[in-house]
Coordinates of C-alpha atoms and ligand atoms in Angstrom, one line a residue:
X1 CA 10.9 -21.5 -11.2
X2 CA 7.2 -20.8 -10.6
X3 CA 5.1 -20.4 -13.7
X4 CA 3.5 -17.1 -12.5
X5 CA 5.4 -14.3 -13.9
X6 CA 4.6 -12.1 -10.9
X7 CA 6.4 -14.4 -8.5
X8 CA 9.8 -13.1 -9.9
X9 CA 8.5 -9.6 -10.2
X10 CA 9.1 -6.4 -8.2
X11 CA 6.3 -3.7 -8.2
X12 CA 6.8 0.0 -7.9
X13 CA 3.9 2.1 -6.5
X14 CA 3.6 5.6 -7.9
X15 CA 1.2 8.1 -6.0
X16 CA 0.8 10.3 -9.1
X17 CA -0.2 13.5 -7.2
X18 CA 3.4 13.5 -5.6
X19 CA 5.6 11.8 -8.1
X20 CA 6.5 14.4 -10.8
X21 CA 4.8 17.5 -12.1
X22 CA 5.2 18.2 -15.9
X23 CA 2.7 21.1 -16.3
X24 CA 3.8 23.4 -13.4
X25 CA 0.5 23.3 -11.3
X26 CA 2.4 21.9 -8.2
X27 CA 0.6 18.6 -8.7
X28 CA 2.2 15.4 -10.2
X29 CA 0.8 14.1 -13.4
X30 CA 1.0 11.5 -16.2
X31 CA 3.5 13.7 -18.1
X32 CA 5.8 13.7 -15.1
X33 CA 5.5 9.9 -14.8
X34 CA 6.6 9.6 -18.5
X35 CA 9.6 12.0 -17.9
X36 CA 10.7 9.7 -15.0
X37 CA 10.3 6.2 -16.5
X38 CA 14.0 5.8 -16.9
X39 CA 14.5 6.0 -13.3
X40 CA 12.1 3.0 -12.8
X41 CA 13.6 1.1 -15.7
X42 CA 17.2 1.7 -14.2
X43 CA 15.8 0.6 -10.8
X44 CA 14.9 -2.7 -12.4
X45 CA 11.2 -2.8 -11.4
X46 CA 8.8 -5.0 -13.5
X47 CA 5.4 -3.5 -12.7
X48 CA 4.1 0.0 -12.0
X49 CA 1.0 0.3 -9.8
X50 CA -0.6 3.7 -10.1
X51 CA -2.7 5.1 -7.3
X52 CA -6.0 6.4 -8.8
X53 CA -5.9 8.7 -11.7
X54 CA -9.7 8.7 -12.5
X55 CA -11.8 11.8 -12.5
X56 CA -12.4 12.7 -8.9
X57 CA -13.2 15.7 -6.7
X58 CA -10.0 14.6 -4.8
X59 CA -11.7 14.5 -1.4
X60 CA -9.6 11.4 -0.6
X61 CA -6.9 12.2 -3.4
X62 CA -8.6 10.1 -6.0
X63 CA -9.9 7.3 -3.9
X64 CA -13.4 8.9 -4.5
X65 CA -14.0 8.3 -8.1
X66 CA -16.7 10.3 -10.0
X67 CA -16.0 8.8 -13.6
X68 CA -14.3 5.3 -13.9
X69 CA -13.7 5.8 -17.5
X70 CA -11.8 9.1 -17.7
X71 CA -8.6 10.6 -16.4
X72 CA -8.9 13.5 -14.0
X73 CA -7.6 16.7 -15.7
X74 CA -5.2 17.2 -12.8
X75 CA -3.3 14.2 -14.1
X76 CA -4.0 14.6 -17.9
X77 CA -6.1 12.9 -20.6
X78 CA -6.9 9.4 -21.7
X79 CA -4.5 10.1 -24.7
X80 CA -1.8 10.8 -22.2
X81 CA -2.6 7.6 -20.4
X82 CA -2.4 5.7 -23.7
X83 CA 0.9 7.3 -24.3
X84 CA 2.1 6.3 -20.7
X85 CA 1.1 2.7 -21.1
X86 CA 2.7 2.5 -24.6
X87 CA 6.0 3.7 -23.1
X88 CA 5.7 1.4 -20.0
X89 CA 5.3 -1.6 -22.2
X90 CA 8.0 -0.6 -24.7
X91 CA 10.4 -0.5 -21.7
X92 CA 9.3 -4.2 -20.9
X93 CA 7.3 -3.1 -17.8
X94 CA 3.6 -3.7 -16.9
X95 CA 1.1 -1.2 -15.6
X96 CA -1.5 -2.0 -12.8
X97 CA -4.4 0.4 -12.0
X98 CA -5.9 1.1 -8.5
X99 CA -9.4 -0.3 -8.6
X100 CA -11.6 1.6 -6.2
X101 CA -15.0 -0.2 -6.2
X102 CA -16.1 -0.5 -2.6
X103 CA -17.3 3.1 -3.0
X104 CA -17.5 6.0 -5.4
X105 CA -17.5 9.7 -4.9
X106 CA -20.9 11.3 -4.1
X107 CA -20.4 13.3 -7.3
X108 CA -20.5 10.0 -9.4
X109 CA -23.7 10.2 -11.7
X110 CA -24.7 6.8 -10.3
X111 CA -24.9 8.3 -6.7
X112 CA -26.5 11.5 -8.1
X113 CA -29.3 9.4 -9.4
X114 CA -29.5 7.2 -6.4
X115 CA -29.9 10.1 -4.1
X116 CA -32.4 12.0 -6.4
X117 CA -35.3 9.9 -5.3
X118 CA -36.2 6.8 -3.2
X119 CA -37.8 5.3 -6.3
X120 CA -34.8 6.0 -8.7
X121 CA -33.6 2.8 -10.5
X122 CA -30.2 3.4 -9.1
X123 CA -31.5 3.9 -5.4
X124 CA -30.3 0.2 -4.7
X125 CA -26.9 0.7 -6.1
X126 CA -25.9 2.3 -2.7
X127 CA -26.8 1.3 0.9
X128 CA -29.8 3.5 2.1
X129 CA -31.5 2.8 5.5
X130 CA -34.2 4.4 7.5
X131 CA -33.2 6.1 10.9
X132 CA -33.3 3.8 13.9
X133 CA -34.9 5.5 16.9
X134 CA -34.4 8.8 15.2
X135 CA -30.7 8.1 14.9
X136 CA -28.1 6.3 12.7
X137 CA -29.3 2.8 11.5
X138 CA -26.4 1.0 13.5
X139 CA -23.2 1.7 15.5
X140 CA -20.8 1.4 12.5
X141 CA -17.9 3.9 12.5
X142 CA -16.1 5.6 9.5
X143 CA -12.4 4.9 9.2
X144 CA -12.2 8.8 8.8
X145 CA -13.8 9.5 12.2
X146 CA -17.5 9.7 13.1
X147 CA -20.4 7.6 12.3
X148 CA -20.4 5.6 8.9
X149 CA -23.9 7.0 8.1
X150 CA -24.8 10.3 6.5
X151 CA -28.4 11.7 6.7
X152 CA -29.9 12.8 3.4
X153 CA -32.6 15.4 4.0
X154 CA -34.1 15.2 0.6
X155 CA -35.1 11.6 0.6
X156 CA -35.2 11.3 4.4
X157 CA -32.8 8.3 4.7
X158 CA -29.1 7.7 5.8
X159 CA -26.6 6.3 3.3
X160 CA -23.4 4.2 4.3
X161 CA -19.9 5.5 4.0
X162 CA -17.2 3.5 5.5
X163 CA -14.8 6.3 4.7
X164 CA -15.5 10.0 4.0
X165 CA -19.2 11.2 3.7
X166 CA -18.3 12.0 0.0
X167 CA -17.4 8.3 -0.5
X168 CA -20.8 6.4 -0.4
X169 CA -20.4 2.6 -0.3
X170 CA -21.7 0.7 -3.4
X171 CA -24.2 -2.2 -2.9
X172 CA -22.4 -5.1 -4.3
X173 CA -25.3 -7.3 -3.5
X174 CA -27.0 -5.7 -6.4
X175 CA -26.1 -7.6 -9.6
X176 CA -26.5 -4.5 -11.7
X177 CA -23.6 -2.8 -9.7
X178 CA -21.4 -5.8 -10.2
X179 CA -22.1 -6.0 -14.0
X180 CA -21.3 -2.2 -14.4
X181 CA -18.1 -2.6 -12.5
X182 CA -17.1 -5.7 -14.4
X183 CA -17.8 -3.9 -17.8
X184 CA -15.5 -1.0 -16.6
X185 CA -12.7 -3.4 -15.6
X186 CA -12.7 -5.1 -19.1
X187 CA -12.7 -1.7 -20.7
X188 CA -9.4 -0.9 -18.9
X189 CA -8.0 -4.4 -19.6
X190 CA -8.9 -3.9 -23.3
X191 CA -7.0 -0.5 -23.1
X192 CA -3.7 -2.5 -22.3
X193 CA -3.9 -2.4 -18.4
X194 CA -2.0 -5.4 -17.0
X195 CA -4.1 -5.9 -13.7
X196 CA -5.6 -4.2 -10.7
X197 CA -4.8 -3.4 -7.0
X198 CA -8.2 -3.7 -5.6
X199 CA -8.9 -1.1 -2.8
X200 CA -10.5 -2.6 0.4
X201 CA -11.8 -5.4 -1.7
X202 CA -12.7 -7.4 1.4
X203 CA -15.1 -4.6 2.6
X204 CA -17.4 -5.2 -0.4
X205 CA -19.7 -7.6 1.4
X206 CA -21.5 -6.3 4.4
X207 CA -23.2 -8.6 6.9
X208 CA -26.9 -9.3 6.1
X209 CA -29.1 -7.0 8.2
X210 CA -26.2 -4.7 8.9
X211 CA -25.9 -5.7 12.5
X212 CA -24.2 -3.7 15.2
X213 CA -20.5 -4.3 15.8
X214 CA -19.8 -5.9 19.1
X215 CA -16.2 -4.7 19.7
X216 CA -14.6 -1.2 19.7
X217 CA -12.0 -2.5 17.2
X218 CA -14.7 -3.4 14.7
X219 CA -15.8 -0.4 12.6
X220 CA -18.4 -2.5 10.6
X221 CA -19.4 -6.1 10.2
X222 CA -18.1 -7.9 7.1
X223 CA -20.3 -10.2 5.0
X224 CA -19.6 -13.6 3.6
X225 CA -19.9 -13.0 0.0
X226 CA -16.4 -11.7 -0.8
X227 CA -15.2 -14.9 -2.1
X228 CA -18.5 -15.2 -4.3
X229 CA -17.8 -11.8 -5.8
X230 CA -14.1 -12.3 -6.4
X231 CA -14.9 -15.7 -8.1
X232 CA -17.5 -14.0 -10.4
X233 CA -14.9 -11.4 -11.3
X234 CA -12.3 -14.2 -12.1
X235 CA -14.8 -16.1 -14.2
X236 CA -15.9 -13.2 -16.3
X237 CA -13.4 -10.2 -16.4
X238 CA -10.3 -12.4 -16.3
X239 CA -11.7 -15.4 -18.0
X240 CA -9.4 -16.7 -20.7
X241 CA -6.8 -14.2 -19.7
X242 CA -5.7 -15.9 -16.5
X243 CA -2.0 -15.7 -15.7
X244 CA -1.6 -12.6 -17.9
X245 CA -2.8 -10.2 -15.3
X246 CA -1.8 -9.3 -11.8
X247 CA -4.6 -8.9 -9.1
X248 CA -3.7 -7.7 -5.6
X249 CA -6.4 -7.4 -3.1
X250 CA -5.9 -4.8 -0.4
X251 CA -7.5 -6.4 2.6
X252 CA -7.3 -4.5 6.0
X253 CA -7.9 -7.1 8.7
X254 CA -7.5 -10.2 6.6
X255 CA -6.3 -13.3 8.5
X256 CA -3.8 -15.8 7.2
X257 CA -6.6 -18.5 7.0
X258 CA -8.6 -16.2 4.7
X259 CA -5.6 -15.1 2.7
X260 CA -4.9 -18.8 1.9
X261 CA -8.3 -19.2 0.3
X262 CA -8.1 -15.7 -1.5
X263 CA -4.7 -16.4 -3.0
X264 CA -5.0 -20.2 -3.7
X265 CA -4.4 -20.6 -7.4
X266 CA -6.8 -23.4 -7.4
X267 CA -9.6 -21.1 -6.5
X268 CA -8.4 -18.3 -8.9
X269 CA -9.8 -15.4 -6.9
X270 CA -6.7 -13.2 -6.4
X271 CA -2.8 -13.6 -6.9
X272 CA -2.0 -11.9 -3.6
X273 CA -3.3 -9.7 -0.9
X274 CA -2.0 -6.7 1.1
X275 CA -2.3 -7.8 4.8
X276 CA -1.8 -5.4 7.6
X277 CA -0.7 -7.3 10.6
X278 CA 2.9 -6.0 10.5
X279 CA 1.6 -2.5 9.9
X280 CA -0.2 -2.5 13.2
X281 CA 2.4 -3.9 15.6
X282 CA 3.3 -0.3 16.8
X283 CA -0.4 1.0 16.9
X284 CA -3.2 0.7 19.5
X285 CA -5.9 -1.3 17.9
X286 CA -8.6 1.4 18.7
X287 CA -6.4 4.3 17.4
X288 CA -3.6 4.1 14.8
X289 CA -2.3 7.5 15.9
X290 CA -1.7 6.2 19.5
X291 CA 2.0 5.0 18.8
X292 CA 3.1 2.2 21.1
X293 CA 6.5 2.1 19.9
X294 CA 8.3 -0.8 17.9
X295 CA 8.8 -4.2 19.5
X296 CA 11.2 -5.9 16.9
X297 CA 10.1 -9.4 18.0
X298 CA 6.4 -8.5 17.4
X299 CA 7.3 -7.2 13.9
X300 CA 9.4 -10.3 13.0
X301 CA 6.6 -12.6 14.4
X302 CA 4.0 -10.9 12.3
X303 CA 5.9 -11.3 9.1
X304 CA 7.2 -14.7 10.0
X305 CA 3.6 -15.9 10.5
X306 CA 2.6 -14.8 7.1
X307 CA 5.7 -16.5 5.6
X308 CA 4.8 -19.9 7.1
X309 CA 1.0 -19.5 6.5
X310 CA 1.4 -19.1 2.8
X311 CA 4.3 -21.5 2.4
X312 CA 2.4 -24.3 0.8
X313 CA -0.5 -22.5 -0.7
X314 CA -1.0 -18.9 -2.0
X315 CA 1.4 -16.1 -2.2
X316 CA 2.5 -13.0 -0.1
X317 CA 2.9 -9.4 -1.0
X318 CA 5.9 -7.8 0.8
X319 CA 5.8 -4.1 1.6
X320 CA 7.0 -1.6 4.2
X321 CA 5.5 1.6 2.7
X322 CA 2.6 2.8 0.6
X323 CA 0.6 6.1 0.4
X324 CA -1.3 5.2 3.6
X325 CA 1.8 4.4 5.8
X326 CA 4.5 6.6 7.3
X327 CA 8.1 6.1 6.0
X328 CA 9.6 2.8 7.2
X329 CA 13.1 4.5 7.9
X330 CA 11.3 6.8 10.4
X331 CA 9.0 4.1 11.7
X332 CA 11.0 0.9 12.0
X333 CA 14.3 2.2 11.1
X334 CA 16.5 5.1 12.5
X335 CA 16.3 8.3 10.6
X336 CA 19.2 9.9 12.5
X337 CA 21.6 11.1 9.8
X338 CA 24.3 8.7 11.0
X339 CA 22.1 5.7 10.7
X340 CA 19.5 6.5 8.1
X341 CA 21.2 4.9 5.1
X342 CA 22.2 1.7 6.8
X343 CA 18.7 1.2 8.4
X344 CA 17.1 1.8 5.1
X345 CA 19.2 -0.8 3.4
X346 CA 19.0 -3.3 6.3
X347 CA 15.1 -3.1 6.3
X348 CA 15.1 -3.5 2.5
X349 CA 17.3 -6.6 2.7
X350 CA 15.2 -8.4 5.4
X351 CA 11.9 -7.6 3.3
X352 CA 13.2 -8.4 -0.1
X353 CA 14.8 -11.6 1.1
X354 CA 11.4 -13.1 2.0
X355 CA 9.2 -15.3 -0.1
X356 CA 6.7 -13.2 -2.0
X357 CA 6.3 -10.2 -4.4
X358 CA 8.1 -7.2 -3.0
X359 CA 6.6 -3.6 -3.5
X360 CA 8.6 -0.5 -3.5
X361 CA 6.8 2.8 -2.9
X362 CA 8.1 6.0 -4.5
X363 CA 10.9 7.5 -2.5
X364 CA 11.5 4.2 -0.5
X365 CA 14.3 3.4 -3.0
X366 CA 16.2 6.5 -1.8
X367 CA 15.3 6.1 1.9
X368 CA 12.9 9.1 2.1
X369 CA 12.0 9.8 5.6
X370 CA 8.9 11.3 7.5
X371 CA 8.2 14.9 7.1
X372 CA 8.9 17.1 10.2
X373 CA 5.1 18.1 10.7
X374 CA 4.5 20.4 13.7
X375 CA 1.2 22.1 13.2
X376 CA -2.3 20.8 12.5
X377 CA -2.8 23.1 9.5
X378 CA 0.2 21.4 7.6
X379 CA -1.9 18.2 7.1
X380 CA -3.9 17.7 3.9
X381 CA -5.0 14.1 4.3
X382 CA -8.7 13.8 5.2
X383 CA -8.0 11.1 7.7
X384 CA -5.5 13.2 9.6
X385 CA -7.6 16.4 9.4
X386 CA -10.7 14.6 10.6
X387 CA -8.9 12.9 13.3
X388 CA -7.4 16.1 14.7
X389 CA -10.9 17.7 14.5
X390 CA -12.5 14.8 16.5
X391 CA -9.7 15.2 19.0
X392 CA -10.6 18.8 19.5
X393 CA -14.3 18.0 19.6
X394 CA -13.9 15.4 22.3
X395 CA -11.5 17.6 24.3
X396 CA -8.8 15.1 24.2
X397 CA -5.1 15.8 24.4
X398 CA -4.2 17.7 21.3
X399 CA -0.5 17.7 21.9
X400 CA -0.5 13.9 22.0
X401 CA -2.7 13.8 18.9
X402 CA -0.1 16.0 17.2
X403 CA 2.7 13.8 18.2
X404 CA 0.7 10.8 16.9
X405 CA 0.0 12.5 13.6
X406 CA 3.6 13.5 13.1
X407 CA 4.6 9.7 13.5
X408 CA 1.7 8.1 11.6
X409 CA -0.1 10.5 9.2
X410 CA -0.6 9.3 5.7
X411 CA 0.8 12.7 4.6
X412 CA 4.4 11.5 5.6
X413 CA 4.1 9.2 2.5
X414 CA 2.6 11.9 0.3
X415 CA 5.3 14.8 0.3
X416 CA 6.7 15.3 -3.1
X417 CA 9.2 12.8 -4.5
X418 CA 12.8 14.1 -4.0
X419 CA 14.5 14.1 -7.3
X420 CA 17.3 16.6 -6.6
X421 CA 18.5 19.3 -4.4
X422 CA 17.1 22.1 -6.4
X423 CA 13.8 24.1 -5.8
X424 CA 10.8 21.9 -4.8
X425 CA 13.3 18.9 -5.1
X426 CA 12.9 18.8 -8.8
X427 CA 9.3 17.6 -8.4
X428 CA 7.8 20.8 -9.9
X429 CA 8.6 24.2 -11.1
X430 CA 6.0 25.7 -8.7
X431 CA 5.1 25.4 -5.1
X432 CA 3.8 21.8 -4.6
X433 CA 0.5 20.9 -3.1
X434 CA 2.3 19.5 0.0
X435 CA 5.6 20.9 1.3
X436 CA 8.8 19.1 0.2
X437 CA 10.9 17.6 3.0
X438 CA 13.8 20.0 3.8
X439 CA 16.1 17.1 3.7
X440 CA 15.9 16.9 0.0
X441 CA 18.9 19.1 0.0
X442 CA 20.9 15.9 0.6
X443 CA 18.4 13.1 0.3
X444 CA 17.4 12.9 -3.4
X445 CA 17.7 10.7 -6.5
X446 CA 20.4 12.7 -8.2
X447 CA 22.8 12.5 -5.2
X448 CA 22.3 8.7 -5.1
X449 CA 22.1 7.7 -8.8
X450 CA 25.9 7.3 -9.4
X451 CA 26.9 6.5 -5.7
X452 CA 27.8 2.7 -5.4
X453 CA 27.1 2.7 -1.7
X454 CA 23.8 4.5 -1.9
X455 CA 20.3 3.3 -0.8
X456 CA 19.3 3.4 -4.5
X457 CA 22.2 1.1 -5.4
X458 CA 21.2 -1.3 -2.7
X459 CA 17.6 -1.5 -4.0
X460 CA 18.9 -2.0 -7.5
X461 CA 21.0 -4.8 -6.2
X462 CA 18.1 -6.4 -4.3
X463 CA 15.9 -6.2 -7.3
X464 CA 18.6 -7.8 -9.4
X465 CA 19.1 -10.6 -6.9
X466 CA 15.3 -11.3 -7.1
X467 CA 15.7 -11.8 -10.8
X468 CA 18.8 -13.9 -10.6
X469 CA 18.4 -16.2 -7.6
X470 CA 15.7 -18.8 -7.8
X471 CA 16.0 -19.5 -4.2
X472 CA 14.7 -16.0 -3.5
X473 CA 11.5 -17.0 -5.3
X474 CA 11.1 -20.6 -4.5
X475 CA 13.2 -21.1 -1.3
X476 CA 11.6 -22.4 1.9
X477 CA 11.6 -19.8 4.8
X478 CA 13.1 -20.6 8.2
X479 CA 13.5 -18.0 11.0
X480 CA 16.8 -17.9 12.9
X481 CA 17.2 -16.2 16.3
X482 CA 13.5 -15.4 16.1
X483 CA 13.2 -14.1 19.8
X484 CA 16.3 -11.9 19.6
X485 CA 15.3 -8.3 20.2
X486 CA 17.8 -6.8 17.8
X487 CA 18.9 -9.4 15.2
X488 CA 16.5 -10.2 12.3
X489 CA 17.6 -13.4 10.7
X490 CA 16.3 -16.3 8.5
X491 CA 17.4 -18.7 5.8
X492 CA 15.9 -19.5 2.3
X493 CA 16.6 -22.8 0.9
X494 CA 16.1 -25.0 -2.1
X495 CA 17.8 -28.2 -2.9
X496 CA 20.4 -26.4 -4.9
X497 CA 20.9 -23.0 -2.9
X498 CA 20.7 -21.7 0.6
X499 CA 20.7 -18.1 1.7
X500 CA 21.3 -16.6 5.1
X501 CA 19.6 -13.0 5.6
X502 CA 20.8 -11.4 8.7
X503 CA 20.5 -7.8 9.9
X504 CA 21.4 -5.9 13.1
X505 CA 18.2 -3.8 13.6
X506 CA 19.9 -1.4 16.1
X507 CA 22.8 1.0 16.7
X508 CA 25.0 -1.2 18.9
X509 CA 27.4 -3.7 17.3
X510 CA 26.2 -7.4 17.9
X511 CA 28.3 -10.4 17.5
X512 CA 26.4 -13.6 16.5
X513 CA 27.6 -17.2 15.7
X514 CA 26.0 -18.5 12.5
X515 CA 27.3 -22.1 12.7
X516 CA 29.8 -24.2 10.9
X517 CA 27.4 -24.7 7.9
X518 CA 28.1 -21.1 6.8
X519 CA 31.8 -21.3 6.8
X520 CA 33.0 -20.1 3.3
X521 CA 29.5 -19.0 2.4
X522 CA 29.7 -16.2 -0.3
X523 CA 28.5 -12.7 0.5
X524 CA 25.9 -11.7 -2.2
X525 CA 25.0 -8.3 -0.6
X526 CA 26.0 -6.3 2.3
X527 CA 25.4 -2.6 3.4
X528 CA 28.9 -2.0 4.7
X529 CA 31.7 -1.4 2.2
X530 CA 34.7 -3.6 2.7
X531 CA 32.9 -6.7 4.1
X532 CA 34.8 -9.9 3.3
X533 CA 33.5 -11.7 0.1
X534 CA 33.3 -15.0 2.1
X535 CA 32.9 -16.1 5.6
X536 CA 36.2 -17.1 7.3
X537 CA 34.6 -17.4 10.8
X538 CA 31.3 -18.5 12.1
X539 CA 31.3 -15.4 14.4
X540 CA 29.9 -12.4 12.7
X541 CA 30.4 -8.9 14.2
X542 CA 27.5 -6.8 12.7
X543 CA 27.8 -3.1 13.2
X544 CA 24.8 -0.8 13.9
X545 CA 22.1 -1.6 11.3
X546 CA 24.6 -3.9 9.3
X547 CA 22.8 -6.4 7.0
X548 CA 24.3 -9.2 5.0
X549 CA 23.0 -11.9 2.7
X550 CA 25.2 -14.9 2.3
X551 CA 24.7 -17.8 -0.2
X552 CA 25.7 -21.4 -0.2
X553 CA 25.6 -23.5 -3.3
X554 CA 24.8 -21.2 -6.1
Ligands
LIG1 O1 -7.2 2.3 2.5 C1 -7.9 1.3 3.2 C2 -7.6 1.3 4.7 O2 -7.7 0.4 5.4 C3 -7.3 2.8 5.2 O3 -8.0 2.8 6.3 C4 -5.9 2.7 5.5 O4 -5.5 1.4 6.1 C5 -5.6 3.7 6.5 O5 -5.9 5.0 5.9 C6 -4.3 3.6 7.2 O6 -4.5 4.0 8.4 C7 -7.5 2.3 1.2 C8 -6.7 3.4 0.3 O7 -5.4 2.8 0.3 C9 -6.7 4.6 1.0 O8 -5.8 5.5 0.6 C10 -8.1 5.1 1.0 O9 -8.2 6.4 1.8 C11 -9.2 4.1 1.6 O10 -8.9 2.7 1.1 C12 -10.5 4.6 0.9 O11 -10.5 4.2 -0.4

């Protein structure tokens, strides 16, 4: 078995604002998380990753930090946090914080000082530039629509913001910035935190001279100092504690070649990264809200590429969902009530069977689906709100934009966790900040907790298999039927065990021949009740969205 503890772990992501509300303000909080820890312990997850809970004006729901060393009153206090981490550790789980250090809020004291005067000592903590030809310094674009530069009248310069105007980018080239951030990270580790998920950490180095981008798919030009900065963090913040902590780099656009370097244990930069290749197969590169539909072979090819690229060095994260992505059942599965559960289980099986650390996003374990958004005013997410405003400003097709938002908006992942069929789905005693999906009347934790054939039971079983079968951690990955447009199949093998993971990713029954090798193989997990415990024929008839995992040799 691999030495690194996180190679046998499963991580659960909580978006605190939408998880559970204990103080009746309609917004999730730390007290709500504490009340629901048993659900996570019963699920069997090993690590909890919290999306940001730092003090923030909430322009980007906490990804705009105004005080790195305090908890936002929306979520509670530092004392509440200390109570949470004590309970998480008492249950044998670990807690990872979301580290948002590419940018701060414009209300952070550092930026308030920086913007106060050109000569302020903190001016160079952010990225300020003069106008070029009376306009923005270059052609960089924000991820939240519009230019990535904001004019500051008071000091007569622009500042860079790759995201919202209220999220100015920090200048990582400044050693004082890096020192202040390192000190903050150590402060949290000393408080008991077990690691960090590092927000857009491959954005922290910008190209010298801030040159114009040369392609419409590039929003800005990355620099070449990310490895240097990460190595510096490893040598200082994590020095002497290597192996105890989990570091995950969120890296939009990262390539397999770069990821091999970032996650190579010999380099000690990161344990794993979030890559985005499989999250863009159904989106036009220039516009994520322009849904081009799912090509299963493209999806399989993307994930298989990452399996082979990191087979001999480095480590994969495995995810379908997070707070930025639409719900996978609606996106890559089939959220029709007749196929919803089977497709949720099938997608879970093909992901959790792969080599890497699986991440489960809140609500994924019960198969939560996209929300039935219809009107622009229903959206809260700044990315969605800004996008629709830019569609109207440009005179583009607003109906097409609304259809794209309904499919891809981040708000699909942020509707309240569905605990039960009661008012507000048991999330809160009051009207939540974002509407609850009406399907919570039947799609909720309470309805699945005791059901042996529920999506929740299937996730519990997959997580248990991850803890019990070494081949799931160490086994080689080999695609099978890679070009089939409906069947997703692969094997995992060590010298002692071999698994066949196979799923029918469509509604129509498919019969496939798996070869003599699999005769008498043992069924370790299926998603259709009554499936034979062992294979008696090499011909498998898989019903719509049926998935099976067979094992030889255990
Ligand atoms: O997201 C980084 C990122 O790439 C986003 O553009 C994300 O991929 C996009 O919203 C999906 O289309 C991180 C956080 O996860 C996100 O919630 C923040 O809004 C963003 O950084 C800025 O901190």
